[in-house]
Amino acid sequence: MNKLFAANWKMHKTQAEAASTTSDLARLCSSLPAGREVLLIAPFTALAATKAAISEAHHFALGAQNFYPATHGAFTGEISPAMLMDCGASYALSGHSERRHILGETDAFVGEKTAFGLKAGLKMILCVGEKLEERKAGQLTEVLTRQIRAGLSGVTADCDAESISVAYEPVWAIGTGLVAGPTEILEAHALTRKLLVEIFGEKGRQVRILYGGSVKPDNAAEIIALDNVDGVLVGGASLKADDFSRIVLA
Ligand code: PGA
């Protein structure tokens, strides 16, 4: 399975900035090692500009940060999966901690979105992770089990496992500079793999498990080499082409 290097640009970058970062990345990563894939998860308004800049570097995929689980209708301010695909996106996130904890998205809504996006033809990255107080209270297993089971509850057993990734992103490590250590990552990813096999059977081994939370050029190589780490989801360090290229090539 190829390792996925995903840049989550969050609420950053105008169209011109997205296009220039993408072109710089394409140049810096022109000799991408075999077995690696790059995914740029741009804000809605920069999807088309990012896509246009990607055509120079056909090994990059485009993703969106969010959508509403309906084909169309009276949902002011929302965007459908078909609209994202129309802009060239082939991936989308669901369950990112900022949407769970700032925008109030529930496990049930995240599950609905994951299933809807897959049915609509998007590859989905379901994000899960515990808050610091949950970790301190010894609730890691409980939180991950609940978020993964709910997040995948609408996904049917005949799904294409390669269209699904789960990103383990401990909330306390996102944007804080605190990175989970190898032991913590190994434990959470092994638990995630076990749950995926319980849910999908042997197919659960083809689901990619990404790590996210303060991944930087100087820790990426160690993280990506760990068991059950099939890629990384990078926020802050993905904003500059130079930093992100050093992660991709680590
Ligand atoms: P970070 O964000 O790399 O800035 O910690 C990761 C994420 O939110 O996906």
PDB file of N, CA, C and O and ligand atoms in Angstrom, residues 8 10 93 96-98 127 169 173-177 212-216 233-237, ligand 1:
ATOM      1  N   ASN A   8      -3.122  19.360   5.053  1.00  0.00           N
ATOM      2  CA  ASN A   8      -4.416  19.953   5.401  1.00  0.00           C
ATOM      3  C   ASN A   8      -4.190  21.453   5.595  1.00  0.00           C
ATOM      4  O   ASN A   8      -3.685  21.876   6.622  1.00  0.00           O
ATOM      5  N   LYS A  10      -6.320  23.771   5.986  1.00  0.00           N
ATOM      6  CA  LYS A  10      -7.300  24.423   6.875  1.00  0.00           C
ATOM      7  C   LYS A  10      -7.764  25.749   6.253  1.00  0.00           C
ATOM      8  O   LYS A  10      -7.903  25.833   5.038  1.00  0.00           O
ATOM      9  N   LEU A  93     -12.167  15.015   3.915  1.00  0.00           N
ATOM     10  CA  LEU A  93     -12.022  14.676   5.339  1.00  0.00           C
ATOM     11  C   LEU A  93     -13.402  14.555   5.972  1.00  0.00           C
ATOM     12  O   LEU A  93     -14.345  15.223   5.560  1.00  0.00           O
ATOM     13  N   HIS A  96     -12.766  15.761  11.385  1.00  0.00           N
ATOM     14  CA  HIS A  96     -11.581  16.458  11.898  1.00  0.00           C
ATOM     15  C   HIS A  96     -11.906  17.064  13.262  1.00  0.00           C
ATOM     16  O   HIS A  96     -13.008  17.562  13.487  1.00  0.00           O
ATOM     17  N   SER A  97     -10.931  17.058  14.157  1.00  0.00           N
ATOM     18  CA  SER A  97     -11.216  17.481  15.539  1.00  0.00           C
ATOM     19  C   SER A  97     -11.707  18.928  15.596  1.00  0.00           C
ATOM     20  O   SER A  97     -12.483  19.285  16.472  1.00  0.00           O
ATOM     21  N   GLU A  98     -11.254  19.759  14.652  1.00  0.00           N
ATOM     22  CA  GLU A  98     -11.729  21.157  14.683  1.00  0.00           C
ATOM     23  C   GLU A  98     -13.206  21.223  14.337  1.00  0.00           C
ATOM     24  O   GLU A  98     -13.942  22.074  14.839  1.00  0.00           O
ATOM     25  N   CYS A 127     -11.209  11.207  10.502  1.00  0.00           N
ATOM     26  CA  CYS A 127     -10.266  11.616  11.545  1.00  0.00           C
ATOM     27  C   CYS A 127     -10.834  11.287  12.927  1.00  0.00           C
ATOM     28  O   CYS A 127     -12.016  11.545  13.185  1.00  0.00           O
ATOM     29  N   GLU A 169      -5.473  11.381  15.097  1.00  0.00           N
ATOM     30  CA  GLU A 169      -4.929  12.707  15.415  1.00  0.00           C
ATOM     31  C   GLU A 169      -5.291  13.056  16.857  1.00  0.00           C
ATOM     32  O   GLU A 169      -6.381  13.588  17.115  1.00  0.00           O
ATOM     33  N   ALA A 173      -2.230  17.020  20.331  1.00  0.00           N
ATOM     34  CA  ALA A 173      -1.017  17.156  19.512  1.00  0.00           C
ATOM     35  C   ALA A 173      -1.254  18.011  18.270  1.00  0.00           C
ATOM     36  O   ALA A 173      -0.329  18.270  17.513  1.00  0.00           O
ATOM     37  N   ILE A 174      -2.508  18.467  18.060  1.00  0.00           N
ATOM     38  CA  ILE A 174      -2.796  19.215  16.831  1.00  0.00           C
ATOM     39  C   ILE A 174      -2.469  20.690  17.020  1.00  0.00           C
ATOM     40  O   ILE A 174      -3.053  21.357  17.872  1.00  0.00           O
ATOM     41  N   GLY A 175      -1.522  21.161  16.244  1.00  0.00           N
ATOM     42  CA  GLY A 175      -1.164  22.583  16.248  1.00  0.00           C
ATOM     43  C   GLY A 175      -0.487  23.031  17.535  1.00  0.00           C
ATOM     44  O   GLY A 175      -0.340  24.227  17.775  1.00  0.00           O
ATOM     45  N   THR A 176      -0.075  22.080  18.373  1.00  0.00           N
ATOM     46  CA  THR A 176       0.486  22.452  19.669  1.00  0.00           C
ATOM     47  C   THR A 176       2.000  22.298  19.714  1.00  0.00           C
ATOM     48  O   THR A 176       2.635  22.770  20.651  1.00  0.00           O
ATOM     49  N   GLY A 177       2.558  21.608  18.726  1.00  0.00           N
ATOM     50  CA  GLY A 177       3.988  21.311  18.778  1.00  0.00           C
ATOM     51  C   GLY A 177       4.265  20.044  19.594  1.00  0.00           C
ATOM     52  O   GLY A 177       5.375  19.540  19.604  1.00  0.00           O
ATOM     53  N   GLY A 212      -1.630  12.133  12.488  1.00  0.00           N
ATOM     54  CA  GLY A 212      -1.603  13.589  12.380  1.00  0.00           C
ATOM     55  C   GLY A 212      -1.463  14.227  13.746  1.00  0.00           C
ATOM     56  O   GLY A 212      -1.981  13.716  14.744  1.00  0.00           O
ATOM     57  N   GLY A 213      -0.774  15.351  13.785  1.00  0.00           N
ATOM     58  CA  GLY A 213      -0.578  16.078  15.048  1.00  0.00           C
ATOM     59  C   GLY A 213       0.870  16.498  15.149  1.00  0.00           C
ATOM     60  O   GLY A 213       1.717  15.694  15.552  1.00  0.00           O
ATOM     61  N   SER A 214       1.162  17.756  14.742  1.00  0.00           N
ATOM     62  CA  SER A 214       2.508  18.314  14.836  1.00  0.00           C
ATOM     63  C   SER A 214       3.574  17.486  14.111  1.00  0.00           C
ATOM     64  O   SER A 214       4.705  17.372  14.584  1.00  0.00           O
ATOM     65  N   VAL A 215       3.202  16.916  12.957  1.00  0.00           N
ATOM     66  CA  VAL A 215       4.220  16.269  12.114  1.00  0.00           C
ATOM     67  C   VAL A 215       5.062  17.386  11.488  1.00  0.00           C
ATOM     68  O   VAL A 215       4.522  18.378  10.994  1.00  0.00           O
ATOM     69  N   LYS A 216       6.377  17.226  11.560  1.00  0.00           N
ATOM     70  CA  LYS A 216       7.309  18.250  11.065  1.00  0.00           C
ATOM     71  C   LYS A 216       8.396  17.553  10.248  1.00  0.00           C
ATOM     72  O   LYS A 216       8.550  16.328  10.346  1.00  0.00           O
ATOM     73  N   LEU A 233      -1.020  13.137   8.115  1.00  0.00           N
ATOM     74  CA  LEU A 233      -1.911  14.263   7.804  1.00  0.00           C
ATOM     75  C   LEU A 233      -1.285  15.472   8.499  1.00  0.00           C
ATOM     76  O   LEU A 233      -1.151  15.483   9.724  1.00  0.00           O
ATOM     77  N   VAL A 234      -0.882  16.447   7.690  1.00  0.00           N
ATOM     78  CA  VAL A 234      -0.034  17.529   8.204  1.00  0.00           C
ATOM     79  C   VAL A 234      -0.744  18.868   8.071  1.00  0.00           C
ATOM     80  O   VAL A 234      -1.191  19.225   6.974  1.00  0.00           O
ATOM     81  N   GLY A 235      -0.838  19.605   9.167  1.00  0.00           N
ATOM     82  CA  GLY A 235      -1.447  20.930   9.136  1.00  0.00           C
ATOM     83  C   GLY A 235      -0.390  22.008   8.965  1.00  0.00           C
ATOM     84  O   GLY A 235       0.061  22.304   7.857  1.00  0.00           O
ATOM     85  N   GLY A 236       0.050  22.597  10.090  1.00  0.00           N
ATOM     86  CA  GLY A 236       0.963  23.740  10.063  1.00  0.00           C
ATOM     87  C   GLY A 236       2.167  23.564   9.147  1.00  0.00           C
ATOM     88  O   GLY A 236       2.498  24.475   8.374  1.00  0.00           O
ATOM     89  N   ALA A 237       2.803  22.399   9.205  1.00  0.00           N
ATOM     90  CA  ALA A 237       4.035  22.207   8.425  1.00  0.00           C
ATOM     91  C   ALA A 237       3.745  21.912   6.949  1.00  0.00           C
ATOM     92  O   ALA A 237       4.666  21.639   6.183  1.00  0.00           O
TER      93      ALA A 237
HETATM   94  P1  PGA B   1      -0.898  20.114  12.758  1.00  0.00           P
HETATM   95  O1  PGA B   1      -2.403  19.768  12.279  1.00  0.00           O
HETATM   96  O2  PGA B   1       0.041  19.359  11.849  1.00  0.00           O
HETATM   97  O3  PGA B   1      -0.780  21.613  12.601  1.00  0.00           O
HETATM   98  O4  PGA B   1      -0.779  19.660  14.169  1.00  0.00           O
HETATM   99  C1  PGA B   1      -2.758  18.482  11.889  1.00  0.00           C
HETATM  100  C2  PGA B   1      -4.225  18.425  11.497  1.00  0.00           C
HETATM  101  O5  PGA B   1      -5.038  19.142  12.112  1.00  0.00           O
HETATM  102  O6  PGA B   1      -4.616  17.682  10.582  1.00  0.00           O
END
